[in-house]
Short mmCIF file of C-alpha atoms in Angstrom, two decimals:
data_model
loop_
_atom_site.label_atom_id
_atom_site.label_comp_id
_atom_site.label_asym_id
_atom_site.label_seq_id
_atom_site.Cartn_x
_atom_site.Cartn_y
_atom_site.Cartn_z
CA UNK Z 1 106.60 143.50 157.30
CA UNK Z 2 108.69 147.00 157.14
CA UNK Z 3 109.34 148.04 153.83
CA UNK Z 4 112.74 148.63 152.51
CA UNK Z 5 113.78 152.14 152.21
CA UNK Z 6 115.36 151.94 148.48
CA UNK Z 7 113.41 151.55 145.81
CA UNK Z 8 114.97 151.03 142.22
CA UNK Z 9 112.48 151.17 139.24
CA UNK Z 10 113.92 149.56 135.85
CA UNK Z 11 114.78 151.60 132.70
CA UNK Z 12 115.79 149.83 129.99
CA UNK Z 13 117.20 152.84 127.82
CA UNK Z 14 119.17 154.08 131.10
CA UNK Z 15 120.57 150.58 132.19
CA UNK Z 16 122.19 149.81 129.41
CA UNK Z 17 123.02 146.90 127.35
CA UNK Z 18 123.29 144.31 129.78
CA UNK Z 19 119.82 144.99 131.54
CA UNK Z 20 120.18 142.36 133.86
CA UNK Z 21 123.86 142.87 135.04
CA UNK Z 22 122.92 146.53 135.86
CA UNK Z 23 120.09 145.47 137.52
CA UNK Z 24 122.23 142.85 139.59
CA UNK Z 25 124.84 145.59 140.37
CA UNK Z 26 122.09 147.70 142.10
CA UNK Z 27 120.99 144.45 143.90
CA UNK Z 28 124.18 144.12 144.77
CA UNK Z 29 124.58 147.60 146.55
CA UNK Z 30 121.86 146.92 148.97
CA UNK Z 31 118.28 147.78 147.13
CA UNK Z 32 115.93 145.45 148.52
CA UNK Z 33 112.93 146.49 146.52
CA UNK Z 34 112.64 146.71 142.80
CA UNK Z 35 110.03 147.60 140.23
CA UNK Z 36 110.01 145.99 136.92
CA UNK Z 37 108.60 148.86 134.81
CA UNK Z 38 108.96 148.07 130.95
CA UNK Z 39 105.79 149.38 129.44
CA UNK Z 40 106.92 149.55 125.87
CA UNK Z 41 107.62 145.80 126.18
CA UNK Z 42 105.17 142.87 124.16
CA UNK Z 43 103.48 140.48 126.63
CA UNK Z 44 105.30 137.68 126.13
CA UNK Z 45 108.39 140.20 126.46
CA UNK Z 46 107.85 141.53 129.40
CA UNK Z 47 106.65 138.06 130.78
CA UNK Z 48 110.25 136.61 130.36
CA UNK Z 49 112.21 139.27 131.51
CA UNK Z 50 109.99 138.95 134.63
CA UNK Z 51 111.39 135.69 135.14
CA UNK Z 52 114.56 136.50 134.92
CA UNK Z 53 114.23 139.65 137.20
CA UNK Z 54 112.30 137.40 139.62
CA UNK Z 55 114.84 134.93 139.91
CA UNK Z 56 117.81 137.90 140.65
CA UNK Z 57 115.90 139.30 142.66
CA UNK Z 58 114.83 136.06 144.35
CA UNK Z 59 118.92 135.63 144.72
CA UNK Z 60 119.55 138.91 146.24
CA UNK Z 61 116.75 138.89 148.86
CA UNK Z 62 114.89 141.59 147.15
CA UNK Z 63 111.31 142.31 146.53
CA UNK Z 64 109.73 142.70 143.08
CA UNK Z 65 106.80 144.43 142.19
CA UNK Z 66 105.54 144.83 138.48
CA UNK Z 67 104.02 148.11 137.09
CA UNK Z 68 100.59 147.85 136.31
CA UNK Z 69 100.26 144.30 135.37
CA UNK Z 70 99.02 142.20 138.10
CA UNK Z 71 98.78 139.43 135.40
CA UNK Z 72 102.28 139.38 134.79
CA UNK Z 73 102.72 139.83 138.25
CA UNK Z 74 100.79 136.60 139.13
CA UNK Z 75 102.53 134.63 136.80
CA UNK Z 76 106.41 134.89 137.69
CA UNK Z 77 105.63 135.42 141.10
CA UNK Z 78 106.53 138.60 141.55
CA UNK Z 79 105.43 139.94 145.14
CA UNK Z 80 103.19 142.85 144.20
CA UNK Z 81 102.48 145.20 141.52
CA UNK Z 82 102.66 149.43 141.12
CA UNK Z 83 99.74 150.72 139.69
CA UNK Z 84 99.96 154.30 138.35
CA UNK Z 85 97.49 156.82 139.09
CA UNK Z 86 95.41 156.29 136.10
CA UNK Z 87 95.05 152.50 137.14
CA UNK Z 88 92.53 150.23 138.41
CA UNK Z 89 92.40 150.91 142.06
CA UNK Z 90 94.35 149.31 144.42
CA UNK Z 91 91.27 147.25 146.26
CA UNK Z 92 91.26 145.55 142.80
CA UNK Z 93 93.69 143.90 143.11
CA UNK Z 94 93.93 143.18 147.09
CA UNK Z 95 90.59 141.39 146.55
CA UNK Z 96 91.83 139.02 143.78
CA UNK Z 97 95.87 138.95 145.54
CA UNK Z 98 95.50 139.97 149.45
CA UNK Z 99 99.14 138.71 149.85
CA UNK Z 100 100.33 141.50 147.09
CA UNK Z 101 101.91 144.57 147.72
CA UNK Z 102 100.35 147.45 146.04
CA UNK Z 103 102.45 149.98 145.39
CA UNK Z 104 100.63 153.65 143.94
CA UNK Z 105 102.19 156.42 142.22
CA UNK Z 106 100.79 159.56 143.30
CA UNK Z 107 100.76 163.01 142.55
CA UNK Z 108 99.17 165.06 144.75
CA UNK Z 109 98.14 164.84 148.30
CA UNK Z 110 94.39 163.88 146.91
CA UNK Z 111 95.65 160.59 144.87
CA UNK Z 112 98.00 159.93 147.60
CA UNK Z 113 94.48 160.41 150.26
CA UNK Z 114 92.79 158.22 147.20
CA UNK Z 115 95.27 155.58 147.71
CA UNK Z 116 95.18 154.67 151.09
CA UNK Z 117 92.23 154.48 151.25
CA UNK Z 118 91.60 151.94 148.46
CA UNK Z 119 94.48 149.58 150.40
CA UNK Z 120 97.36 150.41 148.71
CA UNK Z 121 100.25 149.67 150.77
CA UNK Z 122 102.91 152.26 149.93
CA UNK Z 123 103.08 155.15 147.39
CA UNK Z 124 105.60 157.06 145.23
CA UNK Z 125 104.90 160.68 145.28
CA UNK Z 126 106.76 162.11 142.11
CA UNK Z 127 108.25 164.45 140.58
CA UNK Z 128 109.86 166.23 143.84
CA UNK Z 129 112.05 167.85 141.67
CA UNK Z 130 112.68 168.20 137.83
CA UNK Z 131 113.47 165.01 136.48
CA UNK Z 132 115.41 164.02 132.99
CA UNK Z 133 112.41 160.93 132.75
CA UNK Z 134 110.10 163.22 132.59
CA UNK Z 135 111.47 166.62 132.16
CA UNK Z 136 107.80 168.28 131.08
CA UNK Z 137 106.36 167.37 134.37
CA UNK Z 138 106.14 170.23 136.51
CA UNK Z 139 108.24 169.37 140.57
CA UNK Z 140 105.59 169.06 143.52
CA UNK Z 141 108.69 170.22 145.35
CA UNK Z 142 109.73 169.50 149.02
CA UNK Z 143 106.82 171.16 150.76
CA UNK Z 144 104.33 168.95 149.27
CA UNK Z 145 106.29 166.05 150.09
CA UNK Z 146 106.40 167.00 154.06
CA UNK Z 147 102.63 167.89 153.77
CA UNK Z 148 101.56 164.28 152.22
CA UNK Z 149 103.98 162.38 154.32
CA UNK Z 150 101.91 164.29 157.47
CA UNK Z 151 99.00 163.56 156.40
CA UNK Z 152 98.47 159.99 155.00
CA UNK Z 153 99.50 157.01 157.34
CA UNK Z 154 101.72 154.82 154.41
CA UNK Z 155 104.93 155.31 153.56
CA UNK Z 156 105.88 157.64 151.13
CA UNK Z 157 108.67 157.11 148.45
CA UNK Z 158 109.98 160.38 147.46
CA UNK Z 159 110.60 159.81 143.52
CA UNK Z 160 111.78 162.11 140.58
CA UNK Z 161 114.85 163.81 140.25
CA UNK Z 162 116.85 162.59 143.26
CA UNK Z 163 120.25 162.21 143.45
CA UNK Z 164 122.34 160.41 146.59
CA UNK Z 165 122.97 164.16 148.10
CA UNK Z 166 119.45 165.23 147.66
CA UNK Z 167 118.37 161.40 149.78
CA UNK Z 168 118.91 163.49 153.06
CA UNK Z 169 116.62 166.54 152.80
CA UNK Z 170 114.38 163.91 151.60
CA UNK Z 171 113.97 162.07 155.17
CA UNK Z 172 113.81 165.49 156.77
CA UNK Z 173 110.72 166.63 154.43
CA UNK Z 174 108.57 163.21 155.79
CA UNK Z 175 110.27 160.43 153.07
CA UNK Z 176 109.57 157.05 154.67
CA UNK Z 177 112.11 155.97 151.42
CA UNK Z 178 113.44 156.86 148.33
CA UNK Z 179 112.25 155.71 144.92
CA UNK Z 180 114.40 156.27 141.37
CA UNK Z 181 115.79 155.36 138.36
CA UNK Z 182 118.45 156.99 137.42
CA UNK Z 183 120.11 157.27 140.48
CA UNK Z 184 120.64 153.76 140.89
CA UNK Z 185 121.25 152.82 137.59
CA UNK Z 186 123.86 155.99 136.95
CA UNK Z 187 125.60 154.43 140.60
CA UNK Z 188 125.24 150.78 138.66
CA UNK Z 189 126.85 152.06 135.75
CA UNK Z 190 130.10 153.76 137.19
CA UNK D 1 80.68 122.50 130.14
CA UNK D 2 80.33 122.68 126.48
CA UNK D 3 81.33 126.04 124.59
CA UNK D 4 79.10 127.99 122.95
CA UNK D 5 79.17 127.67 118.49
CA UNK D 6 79.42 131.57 117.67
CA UNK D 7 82.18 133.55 118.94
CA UNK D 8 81.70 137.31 119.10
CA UNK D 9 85.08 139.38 118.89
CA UNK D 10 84.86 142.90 119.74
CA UNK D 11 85.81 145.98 117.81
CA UNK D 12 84.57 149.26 118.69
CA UNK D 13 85.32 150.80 115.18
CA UNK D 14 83.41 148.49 113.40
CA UNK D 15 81.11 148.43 116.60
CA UNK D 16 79.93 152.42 115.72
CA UNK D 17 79.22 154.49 118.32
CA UNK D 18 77.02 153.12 120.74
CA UNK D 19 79.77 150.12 121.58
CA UNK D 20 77.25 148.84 124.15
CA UNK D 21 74.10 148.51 122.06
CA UNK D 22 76.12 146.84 119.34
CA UNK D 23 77.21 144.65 121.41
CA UNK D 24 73.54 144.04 123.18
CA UNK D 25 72.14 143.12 119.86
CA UNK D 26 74.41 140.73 119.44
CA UNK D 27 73.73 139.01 122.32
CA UNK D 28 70.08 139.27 121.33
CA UNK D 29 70.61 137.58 118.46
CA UNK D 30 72.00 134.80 120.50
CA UNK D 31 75.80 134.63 120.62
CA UNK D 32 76.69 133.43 123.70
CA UNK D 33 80.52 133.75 123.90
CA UNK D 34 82.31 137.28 123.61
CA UNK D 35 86.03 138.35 123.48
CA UNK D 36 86.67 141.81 124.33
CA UNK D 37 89.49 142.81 122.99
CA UNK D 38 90.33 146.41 122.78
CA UNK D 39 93.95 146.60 122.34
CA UNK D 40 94.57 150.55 122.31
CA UNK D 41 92.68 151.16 125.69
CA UNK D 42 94.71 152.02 128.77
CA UNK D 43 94.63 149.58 131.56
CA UNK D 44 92.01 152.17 133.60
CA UNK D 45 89.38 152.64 130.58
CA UNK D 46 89.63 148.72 129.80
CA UNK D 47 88.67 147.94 132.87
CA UNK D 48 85.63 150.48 133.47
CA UNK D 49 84.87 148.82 129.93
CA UNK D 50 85.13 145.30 130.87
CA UNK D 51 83.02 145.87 133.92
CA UNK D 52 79.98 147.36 131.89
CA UNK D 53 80.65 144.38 129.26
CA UNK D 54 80.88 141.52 132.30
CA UNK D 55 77.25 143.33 133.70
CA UNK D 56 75.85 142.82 129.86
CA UNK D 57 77.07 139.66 129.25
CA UNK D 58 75.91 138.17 132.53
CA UNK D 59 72.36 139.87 131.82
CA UNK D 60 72.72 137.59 128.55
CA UNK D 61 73.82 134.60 130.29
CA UNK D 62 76.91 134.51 128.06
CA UNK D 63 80.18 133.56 128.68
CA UNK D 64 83.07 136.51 128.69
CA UNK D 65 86.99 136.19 127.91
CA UNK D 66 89.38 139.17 127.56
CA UNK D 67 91.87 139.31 125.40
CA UNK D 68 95.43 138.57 126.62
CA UNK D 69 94.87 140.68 129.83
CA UNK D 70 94.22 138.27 132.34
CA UNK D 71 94.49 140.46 135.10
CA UNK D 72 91.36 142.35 133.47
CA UNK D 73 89.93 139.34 133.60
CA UNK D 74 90.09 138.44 137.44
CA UNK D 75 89.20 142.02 138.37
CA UNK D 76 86.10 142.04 136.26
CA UNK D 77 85.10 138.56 137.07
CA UNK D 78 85.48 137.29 133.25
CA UNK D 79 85.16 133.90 132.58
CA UNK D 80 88.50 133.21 131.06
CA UNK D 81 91.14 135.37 128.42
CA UNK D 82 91.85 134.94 125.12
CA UNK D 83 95.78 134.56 124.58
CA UNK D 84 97.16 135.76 121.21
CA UNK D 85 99.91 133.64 119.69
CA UNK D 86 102.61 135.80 120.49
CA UNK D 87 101.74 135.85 124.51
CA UNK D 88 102.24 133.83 127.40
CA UNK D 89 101.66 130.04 127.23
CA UNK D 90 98.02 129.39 128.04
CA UNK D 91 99.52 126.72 131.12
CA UNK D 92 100.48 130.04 133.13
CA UNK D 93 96.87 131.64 133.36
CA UNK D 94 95.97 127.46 133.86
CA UNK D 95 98.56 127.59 136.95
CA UNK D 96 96.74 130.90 138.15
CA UNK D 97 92.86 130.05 137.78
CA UNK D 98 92.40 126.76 136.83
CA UNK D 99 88.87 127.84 136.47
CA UNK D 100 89.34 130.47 133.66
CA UNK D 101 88.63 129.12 130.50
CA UNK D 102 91.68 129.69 128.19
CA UNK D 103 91.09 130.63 124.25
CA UNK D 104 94.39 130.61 121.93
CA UNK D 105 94.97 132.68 118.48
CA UNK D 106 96.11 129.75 116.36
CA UNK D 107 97.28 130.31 112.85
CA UNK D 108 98.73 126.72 111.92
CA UNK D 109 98.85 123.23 113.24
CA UNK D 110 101.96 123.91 115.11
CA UNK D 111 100.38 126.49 117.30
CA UNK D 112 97.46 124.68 117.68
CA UNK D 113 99.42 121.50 118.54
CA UNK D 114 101.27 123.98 121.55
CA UNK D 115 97.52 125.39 122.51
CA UNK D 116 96.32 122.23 122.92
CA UNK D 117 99.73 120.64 124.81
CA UNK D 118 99.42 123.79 126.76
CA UNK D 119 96.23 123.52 128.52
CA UNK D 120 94.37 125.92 126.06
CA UNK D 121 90.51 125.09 126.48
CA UNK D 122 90.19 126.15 122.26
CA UNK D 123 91.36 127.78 119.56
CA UNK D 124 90.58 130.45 116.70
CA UNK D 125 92.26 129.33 113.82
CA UNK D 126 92.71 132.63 111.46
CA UNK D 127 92.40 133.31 109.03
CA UNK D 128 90.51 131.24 106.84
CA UNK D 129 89.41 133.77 104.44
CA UNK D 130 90.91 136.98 103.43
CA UNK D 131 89.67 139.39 105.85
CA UNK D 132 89.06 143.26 106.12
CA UNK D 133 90.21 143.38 109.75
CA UNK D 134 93.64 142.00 109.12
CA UNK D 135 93.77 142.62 105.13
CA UNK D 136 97.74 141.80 105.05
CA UNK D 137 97.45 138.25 106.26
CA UNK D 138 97.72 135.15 104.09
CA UNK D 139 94.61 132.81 103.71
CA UNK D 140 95.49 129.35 105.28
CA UNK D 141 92.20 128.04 103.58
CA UNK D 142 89.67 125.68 104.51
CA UNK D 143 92.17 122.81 104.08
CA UNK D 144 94.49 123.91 106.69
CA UNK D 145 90.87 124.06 108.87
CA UNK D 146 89.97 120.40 108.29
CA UNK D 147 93.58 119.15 108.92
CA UNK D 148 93.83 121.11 112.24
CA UNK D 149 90.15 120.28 113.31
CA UNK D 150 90.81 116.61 113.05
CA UNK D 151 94.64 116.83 114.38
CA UNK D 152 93.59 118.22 117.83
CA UNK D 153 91.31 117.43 120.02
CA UNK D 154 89.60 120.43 121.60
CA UNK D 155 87.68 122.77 119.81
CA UNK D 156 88.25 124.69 116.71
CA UNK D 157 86.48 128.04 116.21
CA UNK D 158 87.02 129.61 112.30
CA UNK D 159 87.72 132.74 112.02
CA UNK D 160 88.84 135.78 109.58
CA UNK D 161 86.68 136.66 106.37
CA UNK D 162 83.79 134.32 107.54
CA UNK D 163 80.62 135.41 106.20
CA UNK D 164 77.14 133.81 107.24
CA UNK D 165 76.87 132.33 103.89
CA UNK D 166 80.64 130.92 104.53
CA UNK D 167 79.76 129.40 108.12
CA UNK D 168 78.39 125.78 106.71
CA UNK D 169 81.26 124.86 104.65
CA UNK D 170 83.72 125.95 107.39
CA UNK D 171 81.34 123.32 109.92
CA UNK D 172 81.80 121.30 107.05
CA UNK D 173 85.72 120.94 107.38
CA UNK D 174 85.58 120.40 110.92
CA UNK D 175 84.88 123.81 112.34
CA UNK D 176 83.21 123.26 115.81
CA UNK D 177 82.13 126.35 115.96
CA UNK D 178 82.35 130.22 113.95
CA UNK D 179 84.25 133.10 115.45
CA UNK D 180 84.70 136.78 113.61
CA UNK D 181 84.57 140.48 114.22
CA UNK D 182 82.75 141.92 111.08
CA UNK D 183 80.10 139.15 110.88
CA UNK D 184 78.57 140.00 113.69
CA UNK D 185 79.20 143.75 114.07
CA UNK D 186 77.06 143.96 110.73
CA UNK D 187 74.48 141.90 111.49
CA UNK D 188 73.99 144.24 114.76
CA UNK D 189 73.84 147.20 112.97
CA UNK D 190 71.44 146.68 109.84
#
């Protein structure tokens, strides 16, 4: 299976009131892969906006992965699961869920070398450049992005601080795709 | 299989600092059912715990649950998860593992009535006593205990404020068996 090339992660705070409606709108403009990533949200929280964002997504064609928890993951259905670098490995949870995709987010060419080769399917390699979701976080810049996209054999999501003019210098630096938040939700908003 | 009487919750502050040889003694001593349930740990250092916990446990022969996290669970090869009130219905883990033995925070015959309708394999019912770890909470008393032990019909574990001089009067009002924190922890460490 190819992997699609846009990649919208959730924000709550940046999607605005009507979470879902944003989230449909960006649906609606062709993302095909989406990442549920609420991590200030209660179990139970989090569990039933799952369903909800499983079913849109369901709707639209799309794929939905959930940060972190492969639990919650499991239980709506969701088809994989994005496990931050400080995670349990990737292998974890290919051995309990082969069928998931396991998304990484790396941030350096050694956790995106660590990632492959504990099975994870794709990574994110953030922050390209500066980024208002997490403005103290220093950009890898462009260079890094060619060299990791050389050098490991998954695709690579260029994430953090892209905008729709920057998408293009992107592919020409290695990006397999494009990963964001604001972007899409800023596009969703208009 | 039947379920073990004494139900050892974790707590590394009350555990001190060797976590692991607290929890060892306890096991000496013959508890053969723990719940590790470490709330503030990241996903990463939960799960390097859980694994050391799973090796000790299985050296013990005892049964492990984790709390709420099922996906900690499968990765670590728990026996089941413990599902606080407030999380997912205990039919959703059920639907994912049918083999994972499911443990629900009750606090009234309501919830224990949805635990039970729910596929829940047992419940705490908390607290019974006024307790240090949760000093805010309402006592619901050793009546509540014998109404709720004879209203449903899987097991009933008492906990909060249970003392070792307590445990015979809560078995007394229908407690199958005795779950706590402190009672154990100090115990462990004399």
């Amino acid at each position: 299976m190819e992997l699609p090339r846009l990649y919208a992660i959730t924000d709550r705070k940046k999607y605005g009131e009507d979470f879902l409606k944003t989230l449909e709108s960006i649906l609606k403009s062709g993302v095909k892969m989406v990442q549920l990533r609420e991590k200030d949200l209660k179990d139970k929280e989090l569990y039933e906006l799952a369903k909800e964002v499983r079913e849109l997504t369901r709707r639209y064609d799309a794929l939905l992965l959930i940060n972190e928890r492969f639990d919650i993951a499991l239980a709506v259905g969701a088809d994989g699961v994005h496990l931050p670098e400080k995670s349990f490995p990737p292998s974890v949870v290919k051995r309990i869920n082969p069928n998931f995709i396991v998304g990484f987010s790396a941030h350096s060419l050694e956790s995106a070398r660590y990632a492959e080769r504990e099975g994870a399917d794709f990574i994110t390699l953030s922050p390209i450049f500066r980024t208002s979701s997490h403005p103290e976080a220093e950009p890898i810049g462009l260079k890094t992005l060619k060299e990791v996209s050389e050098k490991v054999n998954i695709p690579v999501y260029a994430l953090g601080g892209i905008t729709w003019e920057k998408i293009k210098v992107c592919y020409k630096n290695g990006a397999y795709g494009i990963a964001g938040i604001t972007m899409f939700a800023e596009k969703a908003n208009v």
